[in-house]
Short mmCIF file of C-alpha atoms in Angstrom, two decimals:
data_model
loop_
_atom_site.label_atom_id
_atom_site.label_comp_id
_atom_site.label_asym_id
_atom_site.label_seq_id
_atom_site.Cartn_x
_atom_site.Cartn_y
_atom_site.Cartn_z
CA MET A 123 22.42 20.19 -11.14
CA VAL A 124 20.82 21.92 -14.12
CA ASN A 125 23.90 23.06 -16.06
CA TRP A 126 22.15 23.65 -19.37
CA LEU A 127 20.64 26.87 -18.02
CA PRO A 128 22.85 29.96 -18.08
CA ALA A 129 24.16 30.67 -14.56
CA PRO A 130 22.29 34.01 -14.15
CA VAL A 131 18.97 32.35 -15.09
CA HIS A 132 19.71 29.43 -12.78
CA ARG A 133 20.48 31.82 -9.89
CA ALA A 134 17.25 33.74 -10.57
CA LEU A 135 15.16 30.55 -10.49
CA LEU A 136 16.74 29.01 -7.37
CA PRO A 137 14.97 31.30 -4.84
CA ILE A 138 11.63 30.48 -6.47
CA ALA A 139 12.35 26.75 -6.40
CA HIS A 140 13.53 27.00 -2.79
CA SER A 141 10.33 28.79 -1.77
CA LEU A 142 8.13 26.21 -3.52
CA ARG A 143 10.11 23.35 -1.97
CA HIS A 144 9.71 24.96 1.48
CA ARG A 145 5.93 25.25 1.04
CA TRP A 146 5.71 21.65 -0.19
CA ARG A 147 7.64 20.41 2.86
CA VAL A 148 5.43 22.39 5.25
CA TRP A 149 2.32 20.98 3.61
CA ARG A 150 3.48 17.36 3.28
CA GLY A 151 5.80 16.97 6.28
CA THR A 152 7.75 14.34 4.34
CA PRO A 153 10.90 13.09 6.12
CA LEU A 154 14.12 14.36 4.54
CA ARG A 155 17.76 13.28 4.53
CA GLY A 156 20.70 15.60 4.07
CA CYS A 157 24.40 15.98 4.73
CA SER A 158 26.79 18.68 5.90
CA VAL A 159 30.58 18.76 5.89
CA VAL A 160 32.88 20.71 8.16
CA ILE A 161 35.85 21.22 5.85
CA THR A 162 39.06 22.59 7.31
CA ASN A 163 42.31 23.59 5.65
CA LEU A 164 45.84 22.81 6.83
CA SER A 165 45.68 25.80 9.23
CA GLY A 166 42.47 24.53 10.86
CA ASP A 167 40.28 27.24 9.30
CA VAL A 168 36.65 26.30 8.57
CA LEU A 169 35.09 26.55 5.10
CA LEU A 170 31.76 28.38 5.02
CA LEU A 171 29.65 29.41 2.05
CA ARG A 172 26.80 31.69 1.07
CA HIS A 173 24.01 30.29 -1.08
CA SER A 174 22.19 32.16 -3.84
CA TYR A 175 18.86 31.09 -2.31
CA GLY A 176 17.24 30.49 1.05
CA PRO A 177 18.13 32.26 4.28
CA GLN A 178 20.93 34.77 3.92
CA GLY A 179 24.04 33.98 5.88
CA TRP A 180 26.97 31.61 6.08
CA ALA A 181 26.50 27.85 6.06
CA LEU A 182 28.40 24.60 5.79
CA PRO A 183 28.73 22.77 2.47
CA GLY A 184 26.22 19.98 1.94
CA GLY A 185 22.82 19.20 0.54
CA GLY A 186 20.22 16.55 -0.04
CA ILE A 187 20.80 12.83 -0.26
CA GLY A 188 19.30 10.89 -3.16
CA ARG A 189 16.95 7.98 -2.46
CA VAL A 190 19.55 5.28 -3.09
CA GLU A 191 22.62 7.40 -2.34
CA ALA A 192 24.88 6.76 0.65
CA PRO A 193 25.29 9.80 2.92
CA GLU A 194 29.06 10.11 2.46
CA ALA A 195 28.73 9.75 -1.32
CA ALA A 196 26.16 12.56 -1.30
CA ALA A 197 28.46 14.76 0.79
CA ARG A 198 31.39 14.17 -1.57
CA ARG A 199 29.17 14.88 -4.59
CA GLU A 200 27.81 18.12 -3.13
CA VAL A 201 31.30 19.41 -2.26
CA GLN A 202 32.61 18.56 -5.73
CA GLU A 203 29.62 20.05 -7.59
CA GLU A 204 29.29 23.25 -5.59
CA LEU A 205 32.92 23.99 -4.70
CA GLY A 206 35.13 21.99 -7.07
CA LEU A 207 36.91 20.37 -4.12
CA CYS A 208 37.90 16.76 -3.46
CA PRO A 209 38.80 16.86 0.24
CA SER A 210 40.70 14.09 2.00
CA ALA A 211 40.67 12.62 5.51
CA TRP A 212 36.89 12.13 5.64
CA GLU A 213 35.43 11.21 9.01
CA THR A 214 31.89 10.75 10.23
CA LEU A 215 30.88 13.21 12.97
CA GLY A 216 27.42 11.86 13.65
CA VAL A 217 23.75 12.15 12.80
CA CYS A 218 21.34 14.91 13.87
CA GLU A 219 17.59 14.61 14.01
CA GLU A 220 16.10 18.05 13.40
CA GLU A 221 13.29 19.85 11.59
CA ILE A 222 13.53 21.80 8.33
CA SER A 223 10.51 23.52 6.80
CA GLY A 224 8.21 21.66 9.17
CA SER A 225 9.53 18.28 8.07
CA PRO A 226 11.61 15.81 10.06
CA HIS A 227 15.20 15.97 8.80
CA THR A 228 18.04 13.51 9.35
CA ALA A 229 21.38 15.25 8.83
CA TYR A 230 24.54 13.19 8.39
CA LEU A 231 27.60 15.15 9.49
CA PHE A 232 31.14 14.70 8.21
CA THR A 233 34.48 16.40 8.52
CA ALA A 234 37.21 16.53 5.88
CA MET A 235 40.44 18.33 5.02
CA ALA A 236 41.02 20.45 1.89
CA ASP A 237 44.37 21.69 0.64
CA ALA A 238 42.95 23.76 -2.22
CA HIS A 239 40.86 26.91 -2.49
CA PRO A 240 37.14 26.43 -3.19
CA LYS A 241 35.76 27.50 -6.55
CA PRO A 242 32.06 28.35 -6.00
CA ASP A 243 29.85 27.14 -8.83
CA GLY A 244 28.25 30.60 -9.22
CA ARG A 245 24.85 28.95 -9.31
CA GLU A 246 23.97 27.56 -5.88
CA VAL A 247 27.03 28.97 -4.13
CA LEU A 248 27.95 32.64 -4.46
CA GLU A 249 30.90 32.76 -2.10
CA ALA A 250 33.05 30.27 -0.18
CA ARG A 251 35.88 31.14 2.17
CA PHE A 252 37.93 29.71 4.99
CA PHE A 253 37.58 31.44 8.37
CA PRO A 254 39.50 30.93 11.62
CA SER A 255 37.35 28.68 13.81
CA HIS A 256 37.51 31.23 16.64
CA SER A 257 36.31 34.10 14.41
CA LEU A 258 33.42 32.95 12.23
CA PRO A 259 31.35 35.45 10.24
CA GLU A 260 27.78 36.46 10.97
CA PRO A 261 25.07 35.65 10.36
CA LEU A 262 25.30 31.92 10.99
CA GLY A 263 22.07 29.96 11.01
CA GLN A 264 21.13 27.90 14.07
CA LEU A 265 21.53 24.59 12.21
CA THR A 266 25.06 25.63 11.19
CA ARG A 267 25.85 26.60 14.80
CA ASN A 268 24.54 23.25 16.06
CA ARG A 269 26.64 21.32 13.55
CA LEU A 270 29.77 23.31 14.35
CA ASP A 271 29.19 22.61 18.05
CA ILE A 272 29.18 18.88 17.30
CA TRP A 273 32.44 19.29 15.36
CA ARG A 274 34.06 21.28 18.19
CA LYS A 275 33.00 18.73 20.82
CA ARG A 276 34.41 15.95 18.68
CA GLY A 277 37.75 17.78 18.58
CA ILE A 278 37.78 18.23 22.35
CA GLU A 279 36.96 14.55 22.92
CA ALA A 280 39.62 13.44 20.42
CA GLY A 281 42.26 15.78 21.92
#
């Protein structure tokens, strides 16, 4: 993360960078790897966040995976950087093959437990809150819905 830029400047540049990255992906079609984490609190509420860039709406924490980075390490890094959380009880939910910006995308899904309140970084993440799993806010993107469905099915199978 570029912390040497003042947060307002960083937030102003992120939508531009996101748009350029989207166009690059559409043009190149380069395969991507990312991670998402379904974080719950002790009450079973789900943590969702709103980014300062990209599609407006609520999403799961996560992000890109570095070339030599392990998926779980990337997920832990993203959650720490963007939300100041160090969740426990990490579990792997699975892997999704999908498309983002016209590029093939492999998404590694995890679940974890947090016993603290998130502290959004104010750069990439504007807001982060826990919501009851039966009453999630709108809008939710389709990728977020798909990932939450995987999490719910895992809970049903485990129960």
